[in-house]
Amino acid sequence: MSIVEFRNVTKTFGPVVVLREVDLNIDKGEVVVLIGPSGSGKSTLLRCINALEEINGGDLVVDNISVKAGRSQVRLIRQEAGMVFQQFNLFPQMTALENVAFGPRRVRGISRAEAEEQARALLAKVGLAERGHHYPAELSGGQQQRVAIARALAVKPKLMLFDEPTSALDPELRHEVLRVMQALAEEGMTMIVVTHEMAFARQVGTRLIFMEDGKISVDGKPADLLANPENPRLREFLQHVH
Amino acid sequence: MEFDWSVIGEAMPALLSGARLTILITLAGLVGGLAVGFVAGLMRAYGNAFLNAIAFAYIELIRGTPIVVQVMFIYFALPVLADIRVNPMTAAVTAIVVNAGAYIAEIVRGSFLSVHRGLKEAGLALGLPLWKVLVYIIGPVAFRRMIPPLGNQFIVSLKDTSLFIVIGVGELTRQGQEIMAANFRAVEIWSAVAILYLLMTGTLTLILRVTEKRMRIL
Ligand SMILES: Nc1ncnc2c1ncn2[C@@H]1O[C@H](COP(=O)(O)OP(=O)(O)OP(=O)(O)O)[C@@H](O)[C@H]1O
Ligand SMILES: [Mg+2]
């Protein structure tokens, strides 16, 4: 059953067409890795799913709700689709624990004590049980990104969107974030991940999508595509990211 | 010329009652100015085209005219136009509310918009309505950044109350002026008045410093 359904979706910024009549179905449990050259529309595609960008044409249905259904429906979509950003975007005035407890408290409306108990469990899950009382500025990039993942998970989404979650990190910090993402995939979380980490795509991804100029030009199994990229531009792209 | 301390001693009760009035006008005016400024600033930053235009017109009108003209308008022109009687004190407080409100609106707008866009998106992405994002996420970060420019505005407004001499409010400058007119001791009186202003602005600066130190700027 598909959880995300792009139907002929077009997205423009002024005169610039960024998504060109995209059709795409993503099923529950898929781990979709999205790759493509800079400016091809990967972030935009991801941001349309939780309506951080408004689509201009076609329709986009997430967990049976259209992104065009109005504000309160959009908020429901956002609760179902957690997002992790390249720049972490943790709330700087809150500790790690408060960051994670924030969503459940203010979105789901549960009590502070209960939210913080859940938050502690989530921080433990991303390997940061000891860091709950630290402010974001006191954490490394890799730790901040893991808090951000816990924060998104706290609202209990059915789907997780990752926009280059490791690109802002030093190479030696990337694996700690990727490990958390892999564990999440193994639990059966539906994930859409924009990344240049081809090892992650191969080991964790169930599907690889190559975007070019606002369109999906290759869509298939990561193992096949990475071993034998028939599309010449995909082949060239892979040579550059390896 | 000899500096006659006894003149200051005699003038002090009147000057202090003037200073008290200055503080009162400033406090009441700034409380109102903060309320008006927050509303107008948020209308500018997040309102639709209509709300934005209203706030913009208000801010430009106030910033484009001198505060003396504004208080004269409130005190002398409004009664003619709208048939409302205003006493000098009300006119003075209203003038600070309206005037400081416009400048505070720009401070509020600037500091909210200076908060990294990613924080707003992270809040919205959790499924929060915009107002909750503003109250719980952007607001607390923006507020810390507002403290220095707000402090500036508080000091400007406090000193602006001296201009209300034109409508006869008995604030500090007016008191000084009246005593001076009676005894012609300009040096003593204006020195005392200046020092009282310095004490008030100095206290304000101190309070702001402490507040700023207590809050980490994010
Ligand atoms: N807010 C915006 N306003 C105008 N143009 C935008 C905006 N956001 C993105 N674009 C444009 O849309 C196109 C696609 O951008 P997008 O960020 O989706 O690409 P991307 O594939 O994620 O690239 P990258 O790998 O560099 O992150 C680019 O040409 C970009 O300049
Ligand atoms: Mg991008």
XYZ file of N, CA and C in Angstrom, chain A:
726
model
N 0.846 -1.199 0.000
C 0.000 0.000 0.000
C 0.872 1.235 0.000
N 0.584 2.181 -0.878
C 1.531 3.300 -0.945
C 1.231 4.334 0.130
N 2.301 4.877 0.679
C 2.167 5.879 1.732
C 2.429 7.271 1.171
N 3.202 7.319 0.057
C 3.431 8.587 -0.622
C 3.120 8.401 -2.100
N 2.320 9.298 -2.620
C 1.923 9.163 -4.015
C 2.008 10.511 -4.737
N 3.011 10.665 -5.585
C 3.118 11.856 -6.433
C 2.320 11.591 -7.695
N 1.371 12.458 -7.995
C 0.604 12.303 -9.229
C 0.842 13.520 -10.101
N 1.746 13.349 -11.055
C 1.939 14.412 -12.023
C 2.311 15.748 -11.349
N 3.179 15.691 -10.362
C 3.469 16.874 -9.554
C 4.442 17.823 -10.242
N 4.047 19.078 -10.282
C 4.912 20.133 -10.808
C 5.166 21.147 -9.711
N 6.417 21.579 -9.626
C 6.769 22.610 -8.658
C 7.645 23.651 -9.352
N 7.270 24.900 -9.205
C 8.070 25.963 -9.809
C 8.449 26.987 -8.743
N 9.593 27.609 -8.939
C 9.940 28.807 -8.169
C 9.985 29.943 -9.169
N 8.950 30.758 -9.205
C 8.895 31.799 -10.228
C 8.983 31.144 -11.596
N 9.926 31.586 -12.420
C 10.025 31.024 -13.767
C 10.742 29.668 -13.798
N 11.375 29.276 -12.684
C 12.186 28.054 -12.690
C 11.307 26.843 -12.374
N 11.304 25.882 -13.290
C 10.564 24.642 -13.036
C 11.501 23.676 -12.332
N 11.131 23.266 -11.127
C 12.036 22.444 -10.323
C 11.609 20.978 -10.308
N 10.284 20.730 -10.311
C 9.792 19.360 -10.469
C 8.895 19.342 -11.701
N 9.163 18.401 -12.603
C 8.431 18.354 -13.872
C 7.539 17.128 -13.916
N 6.285 17.303 -13.621
C 5.282 16.238 -13.736
C 5.790 14.916 -13.183
N 6.139 14.944 -11.916
C 6.709 13.752 -11.275
C 5.598 12.786 -10.860
N 5.771 11.532 -11.234
C 4.907 10.450 -10.746
C 5.770 9.510 -9.921
N 5.296 9.197 -8.730
C 6.121 8.344 -7.870
C 5.246 7.751 -6.784
N 5.370 6.437 -6.603
C 4.671 5.775 -5.503
C 5.671 5.166 -4.555
N 5.497 5.419 -3.288
C 6.384 4.807 -2.311
C 5.526 4.013 -1.332
N 5.912 2.761 -1.150
C 5.136 1.872 -0.281
C 5.676 1.882 1.138
N 4.820 1.465 2.055
C 5.247 1.303 3.446
C 6.438 0.364 3.512
N 7.411 0.709 4.315
C 8.563 -0.157 4.540
C 9.693 0.034 3.553
N 9.481 0.824 2.511
C 10.565 1.058 1.557
C 11.604 2.000 2.156
N 12.862 1.782 1.772
C 13.920 2.722 2.113
C 14.450 3.259 0.782
N 13.944 4.446 0.439
C 14.249 5.008 -0.874
C 15.434 5.946 -0.751
N 16.464 5.707 -1.546
C 17.616 6.602 -1.553
C 17.533 7.455 -2.812
N 17.580 8.772 -2.590
C 17.382 9.725 -3.683
C 18.727 10.380 -3.986
N 19.173 10.228 -5.228
C 20.442 10.860 -5.602
C 20.245 11.699 -6.857
N 21.243 12.489 -7.181
C 21.160 13.305 -8.389
C 22.043 14.520 -8.247
N 22.344 15.142 -9.383
C 23.218 16.309 -9.329
C 22.618 17.465 -8.530
N 23.463 18.375 -8.112
C 23.012 19.544 -7.375
C 22.006 20.335 -8.206
N 20.911 20.719 -7.575
C 19.896 21.509 -8.273
C 18.899 20.671 -9.053
N 18.997 19.331 -8.948
C 18.087 18.498 -9.734
C 16.698 18.409 -9.102
N 16.559 18.881 -7.858
C 15.234 18.928 -7.246
C 15.010 17.935 -6.124
N 16.072 17.328 -5.613
C 15.933 16.304 -4.561
C 15.321 16.892 -3.283
N 15.911 17.987 -2.821
C 15.384 18.599 -1.596
C 13.947 19.057 -1.804
N 13.693 19.638 -2.947
C 12.351 20.146 -3.221
C 11.340 19.004 -3.196
N 11.704 17.874 -3.821
C 10.794 16.728 -3.836
C 10.474 16.294 -2.407
N 11.522 16.236 -1.588
C 11.342 15.831 -0.195
C 10.453 16.833 0.552
N 10.714 18.118 0.337
C 10.007 19.166 1.070
C 8.558 19.320 0.616
N 8.253 18.837 -0.591
C 6.852 18.853 -1.020
C 6.045 17.825 -0.236
N 6.715 16.730 0.153
C 5.997 15.649 0.836
C 5.407 16.129 2.160
N 6.153 16.945 2.916
C 5.550 17.458 4.152
C 5.119 18.916 4.004
N 4.906 19.299 2.765
C 4.298 20.602 2.465
C 5.116 21.787 2.981
N 6.418 21.609 3.143
C 7.250 22.789 3.403
C 7.355 23.594 2.112
N 7.173 22.921 0.974
C 6.997 23.617 -0.305
C 5.616 23.254 -0.834
N 4.974 24.248 -1.424
C 3.630 24.048 -1.950
C 3.738 23.635 -3.418
N 3.022 22.578 -3.802
C 3.117 22.157 -5.197
C 2.241 23.045 -6.077
N 2.636 23.173 -7.361
C 1.900 24.051 -8.272
C 0.962 23.284 -9.200
N 1.258 21.991 -9.401
C 0.388 21.235 -10.298
C 0.370 19.778 -9.892
N -0.694 19.066 -10.291
C -0.822 17.670 -9.924
C -1.287 17.527 -8.493
N -1.096 16.333 -7.941
C -1.509 16.117 -6.559
C -0.479 15.234 -5.869
N -0.430 15.374 -4.577
C 0.536 14.612 -3.786
C -0.190 14.143 -2.535
N -0.289 12.815 -2.400
C -1.065 12.251 -1.302
C -0.131 11.512 -0.355
N -0.184 11.880 0.910
C 0.673 11.265 1.922
C -0.227 10.621 2.972
N -0.103 9.308 3.107
C -0.918 8.579 4.065
C -2.408 8.944 3.898
N -2.826 8.924 2.667
C -4.230 9.191 2.296
C -4.698 10.629 2.497
N -3.769 11.553 2.744
C -4.165 12.958 2.853
C -3.456 13.746 1.758
N -4.203 14.582 1.042
C -3.581 15.406 0.011
C -2.900 16.611 0.643
N -1.727 16.968 0.120
C -1.037 18.154 0.643
C -1.826 19.422 0.340
N -2.840 19.295 -0.512
C -3.644 20.467 -0.854
C -4.919 20.560 -0.024
N -5.032 19.696 0.997
C -6.306 19.590 1.718
C -6.526 20.672 2.773
N -5.587 21.588 2.921
C -5.796 22.652 3.905
C -4.871 22.509 5.101
N -4.816 23.606 5.884
C -3.812 23.715 6.943
C -3.853 22.599 7.969
N -5.056 22.277 8.459
C -5.101 21.302 9.555
C -4.711 19.918 9.034
N -5.067 19.635 7.781
C -4.681 18.347 7.186
C -3.172 18.297 6.956
N -2.613 19.421 6.534
C -1.168 19.492 6.328
C -0.436 19.215 7.635
N -1.003 19.730 8.745
C -0.361 19.455 10.036
C -0.379 17.957 10.360
N -1.460 17.296 9.954
C -1.516 15.843 10.172
C -0.446 15.137 9.345
N -0.305 15.572 8.088
C 0.746 14.985 7.244
C 2.104 15.154 7.908
N 2.342 16.360 8.418
C 3.658 16.634 9.010
C 3.908 15.785 10.247
N 2.832 15.459 10.963
C 3.011 14.584 12.119
C 3.335 13.159 11.694
N 2.885 12.796 10.489
C 3.164 11.444 9.995
C 4.502 11.348 9.285
N 5.040 12.492 8.863
C 6.288 12.493 8.093
C 7.346 13.298 8.830
N 8.170 12.620 9.597
C 9.241 13.301 10.327
C 10.331 13.748 9.378
N 10.980 14.861 9.705
C 12.013 15.364 8.791
C 13.323 15.618 9.526
N 14.403 15.236 8.866
C 15.744 15.476 9.395
C 16.495 16.322 8.371
N 17.069 17.420 8.854
C 17.665 18.409 7.949
C 19.190 18.287 7.922
N 19.753 18.770 6.839
C 21.213 18.777 6.714
C 21.865 19.551 7.863
N 21.241 20.688 8.232
C 21.836 21.553 9.261
C 21.290 21.281 10.666
N 20.698 20.129 10.887
C 20.153 19.671 12.181
C 18.967 20.511 12.660
N 19.160 21.846 12.713
C 18.075 22.738 13.135
C 17.490 22.393 14.492
N 18.349 22.050 15.435
C 17.855 21.841 16.799
C 17.467 23.187 17.403
N 16.549 23.171 18.348
C 16.132 24.408 19.010
C 17.207 24.787 20.025
N 17.902 25.902 19.810
C 19.115 26.176 20.587
C 18.855 26.510 22.055
N 17.635 26.961 22.375
C 17.354 27.360 23.755
C 16.926 26.176 24.607
N 16.840 24.987 23.989
C 16.391 23.805 24.722
C 17.513 22.784 24.797
N 17.528 22.020 25.895
C 18.482 20.912 26.006
C 18.092 19.823 25.015
N 18.990 18.844 24.868
C 18.702 17.719 23.980
C 17.383 17.056 24.386
N 17.231 16.850 25.693
C 16.015 16.199 26.180
C 14.776 17.041 25.859
N 14.876 18.335 26.079
C 13.724 19.212 25.806
C 13.407 19.265 24.308
N 14.457 19.223 23.482
C 14.238 19.173 22.041
C 13.398 17.953 21.662
N 13.747 16.814 22.249
C 13.064 15.576 21.884
C 11.659 15.541 22.487
N 11.522 16.087 23.694
C 10.210 16.065 24.352
C 9.266 17.119 23.772
N 9.817 18.065 23.045
C 9.028 19.207 22.587
C 7.844 18.801 21.701
N 8.116 17.984 20.696
C 7.056 17.582 19.762
C 5.879 16.931 20.463
N 6.143 15.863 21.228
C 5.029 15.212 21.925
C 4.251 16.174 22.816
N 4.960 17.081 23.501
C 4.259 18.018 24.391
C 3.386 18.977 23.619
N 3.964 19.616 22.617
C 3.263 20.706 21.947
C 2.419 20.256 20.769
N 2.728 19.091 20.207
C 1.937 18.605 19.080
C 0.906 17.601 19.558
N 1.381 16.609 20.303
C 0.465 15.559 20.755
C -0.204 15.929 22.074
N 0.332 16.954 22.749
C -0.314 17.444 23.961
C -0.194 16.546 25.173
N 0.848 15.734 25.254
C 0.980 14.874 26.433
C 1.757 15.616 27.522
N 1.708 15.091 28.730
C 2.297 15.806 29.868
C 3.814 15.855 29.757
N 4.388 16.833 30.463
C 5.825 17.022 30.412
C 6.569 15.780 30.908
N 6.089 15.245 32.029
C 6.773 14.088 32.616
C 6.776 12.908 31.647
N 5.627 12.676 31.046
C 5.520 11.545 30.139
C 6.383 11.782 28.890
N 6.335 13.028 28.381
C 7.116 13.361 27.187
C 8.607 13.184 27.462
N 9.036 13.584 28.660
C 10.465 13.488 28.947
C 10.895 12.035 29.159
N 9.980 11.230 29.671
C 10.313 9.819 29.821
C 10.519 9.168 28.450
N 9.592 9.463 27.528
C 9.744 8.965 26.153
C 11.025 9.496 25.537
N 11.304 10.780 25.794
C 12.482 11.402 25.201
C 13.752 10.712 25.682
N 13.772 10.360 26.963
C 14.942 9.667 27.500
C 15.150 8.332 26.779
N 14.054 7.632 26.549
C 14.163 6.345 25.858
C 14.680 6.545 24.427
N 14.189 7.600 23.765
C 14.634 7.852 22.398
C 16.098 8.266 22.348
N 16.511 9.077 23.304
C 17.923 9.482 23.337
C 18.803 8.255 23.562
N 18.341 7.339 24.405
C 19.106 6.117 24.623
C 19.206 5.332 23.318
N 18.132 5.317 22.598
C 18.094 4.571 21.347
C 19.096 5.103 20.319
N 19.292 6.440 20.304
C 20.280 6.988 19.363
C 21.657 7.125 20.026
N 21.816 6.474 21.169
C 23.129 6.415 21.811
C 23.523 7.657 22.576
N 22.523 8.428 23.027
C 22.845 9.683 23.707
C 22.180 9.786 25.079
N 22.056 8.645 25.737
C 21.390 8.636 27.044
C 22.026 9.612 28.019
N 23.327 9.794 27.893
C 24.048 10.629 28.866
C 24.033 12.109 28.516
N 23.473 12.463 27.383
C 23.634 13.833 26.891
C 22.360 14.666 26.982
N 21.352 14.129 27.649
C 20.052 14.797 27.667
C 20.077 16.231 28.147
N 20.945 16.536 29.108
C 20.947 17.869 29.699
C 21.848 18.839 28.948
N 22.472 18.386 27.859
C 23.339 19.290 27.104
C 22.537 20.127 26.112
N 22.987 21.361 25.930
C 22.398 22.204 24.888
C 23.035 21.855 23.548
N 22.321 22.113 22.441
C 22.862 21.775 21.127
C 24.285 22.297 20.911
N 24.541 23.523 21.379
C 25.871 24.107 21.169
C 26.969 23.325 21.882
N 26.562 22.478 22.825
C 27.559 21.701 23.566
C 27.740 20.294 22.995
N 27.094 20.030 21.854
C 27.171 18.694 21.262
C 27.906 18.748 19.930
N 28.532 17.634 19.562
C 29.172 17.549 18.245
C 28.094 17.476 17.172
N 28.498 17.697 15.920
C 27.543 17.631 14.808
C 26.827 16.289 14.748
N 27.603 15.224 14.918
C 26.998 13.892 14.847
C 25.992 13.672 15.967
N 26.331 14.183 17.139
C 25.396 14.061 18.266
C 24.151 14.903 18.012
N 24.358 16.103 17.501
C 23.205 16.973 17.214
C 22.266 16.305 16.215
N 22.856 15.686 15.190
C 22.000 15.067 14.180
C 21.242 13.881 14.762
N 21.868 13.171 15.684
C 21.148 12.050 16.301
C 20.022 12.553 17.202
N 20.253 13.675 17.887
C 19.162 14.279 18.656
C 18.030 14.677 17.711
N 18.408 15.236 16.558
C 17.387 15.668 15.597
C 16.558 14.482 15.110
N 17.214 13.340 14.929
C 16.472 12.142 14.516
C 15.513 11.723 15.634
N 16.015 11.740 16.871
C 15.156 11.395 18.008
C 13.987 12.368 18.119
N 14.253 13.643 17.886
C 13.185 14.645 17.953
C 12.085 14.342 16.933
N 12.502 13.975 15.720
C 11.504 13.665 14.689
C 10.741 12.390 15.052
N 11.453 11.393 15.594
C 10.797 10.125 15.939
C 9.806 10.287 17.084
N 10.041 11.286 17.935
C 9.231 11.442 19.138
C 7.754 11.670 18.829
N 7.477 12.239 17.669
C 6.082 12.495 17.300
C 5.435 11.225 16.721
N 6.212 10.144 16.684
C 5.747 8.848 16.175
C 5.281 8.904 14.723
N 6.174 9.322 13.824
C 5.806 9.400 12.416
C 5.771 8.002 11.782
N 5.063 7.911 10.647
C 5.039 6.648 9.914
C 6.099 6.631 8.832
N 6.698 7.810 8.625
C 7.576 7.992 7.473
C 8.656 8.975 7.888
N 9.889 8.732 7.480
C 10.956 9.670 7.828
C 11.624 10.194 6.562
N 11.807 11.505 6.522
C 12.444 12.148 5.380
C 13.813 12.664 5.833
N 14.851 12.327 5.104
C 16.206 12.783 5.469
C 16.786 13.575 4.297
N 17.140 14.828 4.538
C 17.759 15.622 3.464
C 19.251 15.790 3.749
N 20.043 14.979 3.100
C 21.502 14.997 3.282
C 21.899 15.066 4.757
N 21.468 14.074 5.539
C 21.669 14.145 6.995
C 23.130 14.120 7.420
N 24.028 13.645 6.534
C 25.433 13.549 6.960
C 26.349 14.536 6.226
N 25.775 15.356 5.347
C 26.635 16.215 4.514
C 27.349 17.300 5.303
N 26.763 17.714 6.429
C 27.398 18.785 7.198
C 28.378 18.224 8.230
N 28.592 16.908 8.186
C 29.406 16.286 9.232
C 30.787 15.893 8.728
N 31.756 15.920 9.637
C 33.077 15.398 9.307
C 32.941 13.905 9.036
N 33.760 13.396 8.124
C 33.644 11.977 7.747
C 33.610 11.036 8.945
N 34.404 11.311 9.973
C 34.454 10.350 11.081
C 33.198 10.391 11.955
N 32.353 11.410 11.765
C 31.120 11.482 12.551
C 29.915 10.914 11.790
N 30.134 10.670 10.490
C 28.987 10.258 9.670
C 28.442 8.897 10.066
N 29.368 7.980 10.349
C 28.916 6.601 10.553
C 27.976 6.480 11.750
N 28.161 7.352 12.784
C 27.282 7.226 13.954
C 25.840 7.596 13.599
N 25.691 8.531 12.662
C 24.351 8.896 12.205
C 23.800 7.817 11.284
N 24.669 7.333 10.390
C 24.213 6.302 9.448
C 23.807 5.025 10.171
N 24.517 4.738 11.269
C 24.171 3.543 12.031
C 22.769 3.649 12.620
N 22.459 4.831 13.148
C 21.121 5.052 13.698
C 20.065 4.904 12.601
N 20.375 5.442 11.430
C 19.417 5.348 10.322
C 19.235 3.900 9.879
N 20.335 3.161 9.877
C 20.237 1.756 9.487
C 19.367 0.982 10.470
N 19.564 1.240 11.765
C 18.763 0.557 12.780
C 17.277 0.865 12.582
N 17.013 2.106 12.230
C 15.636 2.530 12.004
C 15.035 1.784 10.813
N 15.829 1.661 9.756
C 15.370 0.936 8.566
C 15.094 -0.520 8.919
N 15.953 -1.087 9.755
C 15.777 -2.495 10.111
C 14.529 -2.729 10.949
N 14.075 -1.672 11.634
C 12.816 -1.789 12.378
C 11.602 -1.695 11.466
N 11.855 -1.392 10.193
C 10.754 -1.339 9.244
C 10.228 0.046 8.952
N 10.930 1.080 9.416
C 10.499 2.458 9.136
C 10.578 2.747 7.635
N 9.543 3.397 7.133
C 9.584 3.871 5.756
C 10.462 5.110 5.711
N 11.442 5.125 4.800
C 12.386 6.239 4.781
C 12.648 6.722 3.363
N 12.763 8.031 3.221
C 13.221 8.606 1.962
C 14.455 9.437 2.297
N 15.568 9.080 1.696
C 16.845 9.638 2.114
C 17.574 10.256 0.925
N 17.804 11.554 0.983
C 18.688 12.184 0.003
C 20.091 12.087 0.575
N 20.992 11.440 -0.148
C 22.348 11.273 0.392
C 23.337 10.953 -0.714
N 24.594 11.182 -0.415
C 25.654 10.768 -1.330
C 26.372 9.544 -0.799
N 25.838 8.974 0.279
C 26.486 7.805 0.887
C 26.073 6.559 0.119
N 26.893 6.162 -0.846
C 26.511 5.032 -1.688
C 26.565 3.701 -0.946
N 27.426 3.637 0.069
C 27.468 2.394 0.857
C 26.138 2.207 1.582
N 25.601 3.295 2.094
C 24.291 3.241 2.754
C 23.225 2.807 1.748
N 23.279 3.400 0.555
C 22.299 3.050 -0.481
C 22.339 1.555 -0.773
N 23.544 1.032 -0.861
C 23.695 -0.373 -1.234
C 23.245 -1.288 -0.102
N 23.656 -0.964 1.117
C 23.394 -1.880 2.238
C 21.992 -1.739 2.819
N 21.479 -0.514 2.838
C 20.222 -0.270 3.557
C 19.068 0.014 2.601
N 19.378 0.653 1.484
C 18.322 1.061 0.569
C 17.616 -0.130 -0.057
N 16.301 0.029 -0.246
C 15.579 -0.999 -0.997
C 15.281 -0.494 -2.397
N 15.553 0.794 -2.598
C 15.214 1.392 -3.886
C 16.108 2.610 -4.088
N 16.572 2.776 -5.309
C 17.443 3.913 -5.617
C 16.801 4.733 -6.727
N 16.693 6.034 -6.490
C 16.101 6.910 -7.501
C 17.124 7.971 -7.886
N 17.318 8.105 -9.184
C 18.256 9.112 -9.698
C 17.437 10.225 -10.346
N 17.621 11.442 -9.839
C 16.870 12.585 -10.389
C 17.775 13.441 -11.245
N 17.183 13.974 -12.300
C 17.901 14.900 -13.168
C 16.927 15.970 -13.581
N 17.294 17.202 -13.392
C 16.526 18.310 -13.935
C 15.023 18.200 -13.637
N 14.696 17.887 -12.376
C 13.295 17.878 -11.967
C 12.514 16.647 -12.358
N 13.220 15.632 -12.869
C 12.527 14.407 -13.254
C 13.250 13.199 -12.676
N 12.464 12.124 -12.502
C 13.076 10.872 -12.063
C 13.545 10.155 -13.316
N 14.849 9.944 -13.449
C 15.266 9.313 -14.697
C 15.665 7.856 -14.519
N 16.018 7.463 -13.304
C 16.297 6.052 -13.067
C 15.667 5.672 -11.729
N 15.076 4.477 -11.680
C 14.386 4.025 -10.473
C 14.535 2.512 -10.428
N 15.228 1.999 -9.421
C 15.411 0.543 -9.400
C 16.059 0.067 -8.117
N 16.541 -1.170 -8.155
C 17.182 -1.763 -6.986
C 18.608 -1.227 -6.858
N 18.981 -0.794 -5.658
C 20.322 -0.216 -5.482
C 21.435 -1.155 -5.946
N 21.350 -2.427 -5.566
C 22.427 -3.359 -5.911
C 22.628 -3.401 -7.427
N 21.526 -3.542 -8.168
C 21.606 -3.621 -9.628
C 22.173 -2.345 -10.220
N 21.593 -1.221 -9.787
C 21.971 0.056 -10.398
C 23.422 0.415 -10.092
N 23.860 0.109 -8.877
C 25.225 0.489 -8.517
C 26.233 -0.436 -9.192
N 25.850 -1.717 -9.368
C 26.760 -2.654 -10.020
C 26.825 -2.381 -11.519
N 25.667 -2.020 -12.071
C 25.614 -1.889 -13.518
C 24.728 -0.715 -13.933
N 25.236 0.505 -13.774
C 24.427 1.670 -14.133
C 24.344 1.835 -15.642
N 23.194 1.471 -16.212
C 23.078 1.528 -17.675
C 22.959 2.959 -18.159
N 22.230 3.782 -17.398
C 22.075 5.190 -17.778
C 23.442 5.881 -17.733
N 23.872 6.445 -18.868
C 25.223 7.026 -18.909
C 25.426 8.172 -17.917
N 24.373 8.948 -17.682
C 24.546 10.082 -16.754
C 24.596 9.602 -15.313
N 23.844 8.547 -15.020
C 23.944 7.948 -13.691
C 25.345 7.378 -13.495
N 25.864 6.720 -14.524
C 27.205 6.149 -14.435
C 28.221 7.257 -14.142
N 28.080 8.340 -14.864
C 29.016 9.444 -14.671
C 28.874 10.034 -13.266
N 27.599 10.194 -12.824
C 27.338 10.743 -11.494
C 27.990 9.871 -10.417
N 27.832 8.547 -10.569
C 28.378 7.626 -9.563
C 29.888 7.684 -9.513
N 30.510 7.906 -10.685
C 31.970 8.044 -10.677
C 32.419 9.233 -9.840
N 31.587 10.277 -9.835
C 31.978 11.466 -9.103
C 31.756 11.337 -7.590
N 30.709 10.630 -7.193
C 30.456 10.555 -5.744
C 31.289 9.484 -5.064
N 31.761 8.505 -5.849
C 32.535 7.424 -5.207
C 33.828 7.923 -4.607
